mmCIF file of C-alpha atoms in Angstrom:
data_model
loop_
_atom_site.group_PDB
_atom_site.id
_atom_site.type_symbol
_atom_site.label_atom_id
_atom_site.label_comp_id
_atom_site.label_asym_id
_atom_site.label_seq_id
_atom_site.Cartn_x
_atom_site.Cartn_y
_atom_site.Cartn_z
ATOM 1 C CA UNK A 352 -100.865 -136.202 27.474
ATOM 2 C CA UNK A 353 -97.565 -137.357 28.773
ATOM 3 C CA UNK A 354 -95.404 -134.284 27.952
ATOM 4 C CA UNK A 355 -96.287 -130.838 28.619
ATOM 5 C CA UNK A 356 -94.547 -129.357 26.192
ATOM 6 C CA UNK A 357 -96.985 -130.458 23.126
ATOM 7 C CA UNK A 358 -99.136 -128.382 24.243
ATOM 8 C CA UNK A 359 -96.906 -125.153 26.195
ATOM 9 C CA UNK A 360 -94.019 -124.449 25.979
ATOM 10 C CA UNK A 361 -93.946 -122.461 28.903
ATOM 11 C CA UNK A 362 -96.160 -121.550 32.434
ATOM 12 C CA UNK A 363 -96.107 -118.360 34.035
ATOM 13 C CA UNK A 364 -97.486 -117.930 37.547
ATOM 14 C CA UNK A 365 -98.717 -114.897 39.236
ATOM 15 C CA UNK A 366 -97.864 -114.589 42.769
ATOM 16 C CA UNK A 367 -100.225 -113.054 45.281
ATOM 17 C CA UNK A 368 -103.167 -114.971 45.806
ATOM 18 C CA UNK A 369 -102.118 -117.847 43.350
ATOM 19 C CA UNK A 370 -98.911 -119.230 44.680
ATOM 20 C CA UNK A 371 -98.915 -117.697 48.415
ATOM 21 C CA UNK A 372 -102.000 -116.848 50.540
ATOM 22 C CA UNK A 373 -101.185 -113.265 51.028
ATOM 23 C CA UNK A 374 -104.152 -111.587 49.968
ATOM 24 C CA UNK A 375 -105.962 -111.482 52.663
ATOM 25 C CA UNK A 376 -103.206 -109.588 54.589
ATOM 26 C CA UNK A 377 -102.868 -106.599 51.576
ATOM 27 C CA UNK A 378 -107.069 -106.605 52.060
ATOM 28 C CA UNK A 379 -106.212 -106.088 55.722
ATOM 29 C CA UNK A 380 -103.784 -103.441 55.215
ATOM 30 C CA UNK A 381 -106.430 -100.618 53.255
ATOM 31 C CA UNK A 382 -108.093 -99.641 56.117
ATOM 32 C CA UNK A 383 -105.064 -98.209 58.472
ATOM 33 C CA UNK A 384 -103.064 -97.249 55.291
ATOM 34 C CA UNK A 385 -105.778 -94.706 54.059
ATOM 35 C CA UNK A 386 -106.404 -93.386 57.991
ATOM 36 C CA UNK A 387 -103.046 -92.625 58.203
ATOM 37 C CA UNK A 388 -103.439 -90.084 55.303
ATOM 38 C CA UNK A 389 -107.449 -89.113 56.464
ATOM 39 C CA UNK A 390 -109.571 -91.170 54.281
ATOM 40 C CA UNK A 391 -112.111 -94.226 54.852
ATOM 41 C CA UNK A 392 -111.950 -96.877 52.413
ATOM 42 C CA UNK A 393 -114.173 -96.856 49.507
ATOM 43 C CA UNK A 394 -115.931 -99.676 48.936
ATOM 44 C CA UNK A 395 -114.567 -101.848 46.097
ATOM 45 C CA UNK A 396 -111.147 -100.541 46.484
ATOM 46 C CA UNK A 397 -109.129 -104.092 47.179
ATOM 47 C CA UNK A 398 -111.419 -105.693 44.239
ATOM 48 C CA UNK A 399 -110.265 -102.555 41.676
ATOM 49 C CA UNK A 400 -106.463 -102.413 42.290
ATOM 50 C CA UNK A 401 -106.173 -105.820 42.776
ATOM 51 C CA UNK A 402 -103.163 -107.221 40.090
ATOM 52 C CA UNK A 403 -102.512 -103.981 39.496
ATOM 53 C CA UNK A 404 -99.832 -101.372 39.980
ATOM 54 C CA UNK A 405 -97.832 -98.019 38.819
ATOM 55 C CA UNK A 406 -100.032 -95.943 36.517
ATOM 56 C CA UNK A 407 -103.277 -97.958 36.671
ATOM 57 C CA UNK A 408 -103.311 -98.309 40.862
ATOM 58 C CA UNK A 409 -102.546 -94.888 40.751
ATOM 59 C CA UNK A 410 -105.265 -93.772 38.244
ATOM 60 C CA UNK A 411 -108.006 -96.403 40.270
ATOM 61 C CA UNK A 412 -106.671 -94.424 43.793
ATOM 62 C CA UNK A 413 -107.218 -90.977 42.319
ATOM 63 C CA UNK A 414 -110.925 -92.409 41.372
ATOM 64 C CA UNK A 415 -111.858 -93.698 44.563
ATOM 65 C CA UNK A 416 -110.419 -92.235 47.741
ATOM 66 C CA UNK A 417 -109.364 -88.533 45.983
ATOM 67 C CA UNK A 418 -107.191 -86.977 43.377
ATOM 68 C CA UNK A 419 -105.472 -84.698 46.156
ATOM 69 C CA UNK A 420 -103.946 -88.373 47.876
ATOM 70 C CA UNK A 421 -100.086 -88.692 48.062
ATOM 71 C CA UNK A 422 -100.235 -92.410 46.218
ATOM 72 C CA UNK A 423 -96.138 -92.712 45.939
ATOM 73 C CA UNK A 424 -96.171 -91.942 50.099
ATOM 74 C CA UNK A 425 -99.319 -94.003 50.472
ATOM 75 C CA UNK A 426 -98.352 -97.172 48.935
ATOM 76 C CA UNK A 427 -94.874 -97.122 50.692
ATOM 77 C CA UNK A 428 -96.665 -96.720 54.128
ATOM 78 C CA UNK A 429 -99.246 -99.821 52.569
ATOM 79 C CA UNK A 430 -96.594 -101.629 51.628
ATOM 80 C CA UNK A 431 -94.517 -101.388 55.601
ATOM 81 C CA UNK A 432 -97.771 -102.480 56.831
ATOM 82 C CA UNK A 433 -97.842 -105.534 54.693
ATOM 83 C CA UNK A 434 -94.057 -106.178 54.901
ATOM 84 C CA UNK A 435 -94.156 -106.489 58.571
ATOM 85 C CA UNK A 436 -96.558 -109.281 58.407
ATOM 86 C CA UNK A 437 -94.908 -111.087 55.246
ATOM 87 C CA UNK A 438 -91.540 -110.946 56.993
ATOM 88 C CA UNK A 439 -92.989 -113.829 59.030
ATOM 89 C CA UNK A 440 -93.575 -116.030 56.755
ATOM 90 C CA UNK A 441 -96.239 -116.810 53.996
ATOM 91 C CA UNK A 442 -98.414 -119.743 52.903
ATOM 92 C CA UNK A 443 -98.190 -121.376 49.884
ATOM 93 C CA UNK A 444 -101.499 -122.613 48.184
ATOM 94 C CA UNK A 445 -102.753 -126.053 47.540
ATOM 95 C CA UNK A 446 -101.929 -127.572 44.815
ATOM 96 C CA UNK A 447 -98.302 -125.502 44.341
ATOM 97 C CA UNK A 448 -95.705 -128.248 45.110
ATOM 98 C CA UNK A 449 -97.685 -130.921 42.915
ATOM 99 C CA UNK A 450 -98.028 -128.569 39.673
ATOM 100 C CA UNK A 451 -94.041 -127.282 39.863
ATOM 101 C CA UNK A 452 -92.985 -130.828 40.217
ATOM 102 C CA UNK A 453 -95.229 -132.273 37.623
ATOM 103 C CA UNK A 454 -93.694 -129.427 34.734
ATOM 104 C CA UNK A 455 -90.156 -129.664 36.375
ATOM 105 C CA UNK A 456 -90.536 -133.294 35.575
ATOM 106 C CA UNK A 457 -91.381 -132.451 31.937
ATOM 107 C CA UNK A 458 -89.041 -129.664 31.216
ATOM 108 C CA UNK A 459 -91.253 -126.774 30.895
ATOM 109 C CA UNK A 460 -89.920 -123.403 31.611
ATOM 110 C CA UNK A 461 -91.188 -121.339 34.628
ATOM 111 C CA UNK A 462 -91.588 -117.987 34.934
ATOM 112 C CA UNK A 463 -93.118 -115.529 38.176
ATOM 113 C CA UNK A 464 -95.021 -112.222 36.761
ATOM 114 C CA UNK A 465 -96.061 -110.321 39.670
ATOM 115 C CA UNK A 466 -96.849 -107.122 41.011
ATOM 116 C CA UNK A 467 -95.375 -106.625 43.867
ATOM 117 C CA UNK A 468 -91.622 -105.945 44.574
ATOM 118 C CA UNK A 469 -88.883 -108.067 42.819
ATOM 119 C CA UNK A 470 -87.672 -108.411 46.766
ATOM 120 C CA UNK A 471 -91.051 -109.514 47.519
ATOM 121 C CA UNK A 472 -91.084 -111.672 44.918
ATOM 122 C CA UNK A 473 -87.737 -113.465 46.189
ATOM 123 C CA UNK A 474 -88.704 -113.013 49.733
ATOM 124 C CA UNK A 475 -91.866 -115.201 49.624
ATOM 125 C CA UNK A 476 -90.817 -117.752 47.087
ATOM 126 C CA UNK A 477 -87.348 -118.566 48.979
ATOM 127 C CA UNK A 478 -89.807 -118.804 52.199
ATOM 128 C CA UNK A 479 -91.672 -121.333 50.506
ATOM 129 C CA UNK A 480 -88.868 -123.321 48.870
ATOM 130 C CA UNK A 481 -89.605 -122.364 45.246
ATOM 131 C CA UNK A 482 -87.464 -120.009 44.199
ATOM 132 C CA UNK A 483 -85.317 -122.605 42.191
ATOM 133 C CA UNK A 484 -88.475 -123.791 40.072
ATOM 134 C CA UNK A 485 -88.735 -120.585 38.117
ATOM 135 C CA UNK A 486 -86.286 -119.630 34.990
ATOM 136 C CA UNK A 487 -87.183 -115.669 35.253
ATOM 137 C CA UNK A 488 -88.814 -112.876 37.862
ATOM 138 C CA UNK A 489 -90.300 -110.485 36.344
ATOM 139 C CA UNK A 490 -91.889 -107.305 38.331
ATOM 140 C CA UNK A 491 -93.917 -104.446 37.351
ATOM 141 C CA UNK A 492 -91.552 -102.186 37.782
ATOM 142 C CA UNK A 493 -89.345 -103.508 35.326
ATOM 143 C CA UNK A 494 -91.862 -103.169 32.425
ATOM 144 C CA UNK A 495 -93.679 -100.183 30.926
ATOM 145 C CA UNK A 496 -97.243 -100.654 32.137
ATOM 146 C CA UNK A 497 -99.328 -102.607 35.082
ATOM 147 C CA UNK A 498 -101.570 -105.042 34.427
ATOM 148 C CA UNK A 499 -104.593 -105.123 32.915
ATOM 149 C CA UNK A 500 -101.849 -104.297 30.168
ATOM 150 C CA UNK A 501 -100.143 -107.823 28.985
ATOM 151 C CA UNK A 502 -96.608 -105.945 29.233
ATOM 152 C CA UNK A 503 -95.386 -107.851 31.960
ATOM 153 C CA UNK A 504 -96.304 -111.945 30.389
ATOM 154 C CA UNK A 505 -95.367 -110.488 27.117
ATOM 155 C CA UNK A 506 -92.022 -109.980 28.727
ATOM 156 C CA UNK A 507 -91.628 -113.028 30.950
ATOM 157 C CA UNK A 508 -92.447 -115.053 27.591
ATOM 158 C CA UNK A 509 -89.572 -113.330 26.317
ATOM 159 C CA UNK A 510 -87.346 -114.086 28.777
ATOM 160 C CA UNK A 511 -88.399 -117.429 28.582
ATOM 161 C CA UNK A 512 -88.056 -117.698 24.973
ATOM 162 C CA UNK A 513 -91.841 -119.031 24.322
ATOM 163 C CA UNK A 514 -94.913 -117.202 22.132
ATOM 164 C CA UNK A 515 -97.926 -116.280 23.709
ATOM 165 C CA UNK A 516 -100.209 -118.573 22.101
ATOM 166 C CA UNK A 517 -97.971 -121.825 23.310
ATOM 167 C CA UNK A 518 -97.684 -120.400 26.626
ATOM 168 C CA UNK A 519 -100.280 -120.958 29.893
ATOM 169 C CA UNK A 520 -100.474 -117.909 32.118
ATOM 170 C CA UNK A 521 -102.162 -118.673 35.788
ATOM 171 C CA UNK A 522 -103.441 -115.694 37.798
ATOM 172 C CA UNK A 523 -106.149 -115.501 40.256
ATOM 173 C CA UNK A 524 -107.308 -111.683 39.575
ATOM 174 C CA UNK A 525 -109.287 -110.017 37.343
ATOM 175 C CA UNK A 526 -106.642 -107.368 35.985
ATOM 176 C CA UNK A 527 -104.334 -110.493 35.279
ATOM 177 C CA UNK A 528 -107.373 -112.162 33.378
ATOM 178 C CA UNK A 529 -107.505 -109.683 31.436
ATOM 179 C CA UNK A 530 -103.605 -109.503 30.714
ATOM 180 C CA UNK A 531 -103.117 -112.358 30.010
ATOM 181 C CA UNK A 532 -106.594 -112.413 27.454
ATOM 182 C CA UNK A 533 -104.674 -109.175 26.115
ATOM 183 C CA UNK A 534 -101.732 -110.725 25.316
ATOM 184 C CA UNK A 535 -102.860 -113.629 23.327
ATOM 185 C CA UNK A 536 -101.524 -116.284 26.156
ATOM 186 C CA UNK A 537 -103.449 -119.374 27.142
ATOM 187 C CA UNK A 538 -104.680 -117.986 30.609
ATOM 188 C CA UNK A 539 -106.328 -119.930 33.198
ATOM 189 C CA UNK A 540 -108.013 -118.489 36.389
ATOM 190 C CA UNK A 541 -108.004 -119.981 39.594
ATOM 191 C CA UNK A 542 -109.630 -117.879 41.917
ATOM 192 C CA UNK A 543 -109.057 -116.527 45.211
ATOM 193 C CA UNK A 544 -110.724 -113.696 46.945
ATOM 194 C CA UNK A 545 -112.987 -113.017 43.611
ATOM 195 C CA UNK A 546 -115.429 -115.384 41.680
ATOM 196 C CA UNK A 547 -115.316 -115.016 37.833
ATOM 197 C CA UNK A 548 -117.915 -113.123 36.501
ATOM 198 C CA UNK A 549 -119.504 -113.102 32.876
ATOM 199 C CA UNK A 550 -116.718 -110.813 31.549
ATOM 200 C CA UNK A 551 -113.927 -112.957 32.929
ATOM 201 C CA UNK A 552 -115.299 -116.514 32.219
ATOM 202 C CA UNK A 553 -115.933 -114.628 28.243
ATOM 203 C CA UNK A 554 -112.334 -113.715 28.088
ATOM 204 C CA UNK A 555 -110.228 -116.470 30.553
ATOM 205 C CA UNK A 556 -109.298 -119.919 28.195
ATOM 206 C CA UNK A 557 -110.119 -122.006 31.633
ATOM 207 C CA UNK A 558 -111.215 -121.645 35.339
ATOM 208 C CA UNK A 559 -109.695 -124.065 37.827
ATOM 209 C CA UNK A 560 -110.919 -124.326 41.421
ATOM 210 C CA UNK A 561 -106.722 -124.925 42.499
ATOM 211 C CA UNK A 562 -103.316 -125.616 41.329
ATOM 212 C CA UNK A 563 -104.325 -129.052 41.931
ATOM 213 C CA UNK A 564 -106.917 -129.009 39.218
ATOM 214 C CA UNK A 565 -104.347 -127.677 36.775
ATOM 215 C CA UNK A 566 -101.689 -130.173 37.327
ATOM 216 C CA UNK A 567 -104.640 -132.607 37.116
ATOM 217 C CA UNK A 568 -106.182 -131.217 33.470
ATOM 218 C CA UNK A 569 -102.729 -131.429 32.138
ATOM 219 C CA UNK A 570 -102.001 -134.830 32.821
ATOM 220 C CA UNK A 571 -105.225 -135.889 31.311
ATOM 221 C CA UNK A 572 -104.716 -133.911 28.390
ATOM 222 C CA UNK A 573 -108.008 -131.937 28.734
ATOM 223 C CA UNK A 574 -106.546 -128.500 29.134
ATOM 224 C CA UNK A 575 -105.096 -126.717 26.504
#
């Protein structure tokens, strides 16, 4: 397929764990974040809020560590914890650079949909020179609910000025999975920390072992 845009009309990335390597460091950061407020970590915590945030983090932290925790203090204190290592710099993941380039090259329409901070957003994408590639930043906070909801694609396509169904949505976590599913968008998974299981390969249009892969599937024309 030589252009893109027969196909999508527009892409919209995830951040954490898709474009930059920085999941491993929020994983790090549940341990001392919940002993600073005297409680262990539960196990399956990282896995449950992961591409999540607002109502639905807080909801999954009042169901696993305890209804009584403080979870607008505790996820500032996570997120200090996080930003100190972040400030020095992130990775970028394989694959990146060659998919941006190869829909730059066509014309397609970028957009970020993340859930960390719009300043974390900025932050890591100006650290790894790709700030420029993407048409509109969209954070949680500046839509109604988190993901698993499709709020936040729903309103980069917007921004973008593309419908769901002509638009690819890349994430590597289950909550985005199933936001993207939710929202009618093309969504491909290409996983990080967590493996698809049966409910995710059901409801996800593709899974792609890297960025490379995707790039690669859409120049073949066997994606879409």
């Amino acid at each position: 397929m030589e252009g893109v845009r027969q196909m999508f009309d527009g892409v919209i990335f995830d951040m954490d764990g898709l474009m930059v390597d920085t999941e491993p460091v929020w994983g790090e950061c549940w341990e001392p974040a919940l002993a600073h407020f005297g409680y262990s970590v539960p196990p399956g915590i990282a896995d449950a809020v992961r591409g999540s945030a607002g109502d639905t983090a807080t909801r999954i932290l009042h169901e696993m560590v305890s209804p009584e925790l403080d979870t607008k203090a505790f996820w500032a204190y996570f997120s200090s914890l996080a930003d100190k290592v972040f400030s020095q710099g992130v990775e970028k993941k394989p694959g990146l650079d060659e998919l941006l380039a190869y829909l730059g090259e066509r014309g397609v329409p970028c957009a970020v949909a993340s859930s960390s901070s719009k300043e974390g957003i900025g932050r890591n994408l100006r650290f790894i020179g790709a700030i420029d590639r993407f048409q509109a930043i969209v954070p949680t906070s500046e839509v109604s609910r988190a993901k698993p909801a499709p709020d936040i694609f729903l309103e980069a396509a917007r921004r973008l000025g593309t419908t769901p169904s002509r638009t690819m949505v890349l994430e590597d976590s289950f909550n985005g999975v199933r936001a993207g599913a939710a929202g009618g968008f093309f969504t491909v998974m290409v996983p990080d920390l967590a493996q698809p299981n049966d409910e995710i390969r059901g409801i996800a249009s593709r899974v792609c072992t890297s960025l490379l892969e995707v790039r690669d599937l859409l120049a073949k024309g066997e994606i879409g």
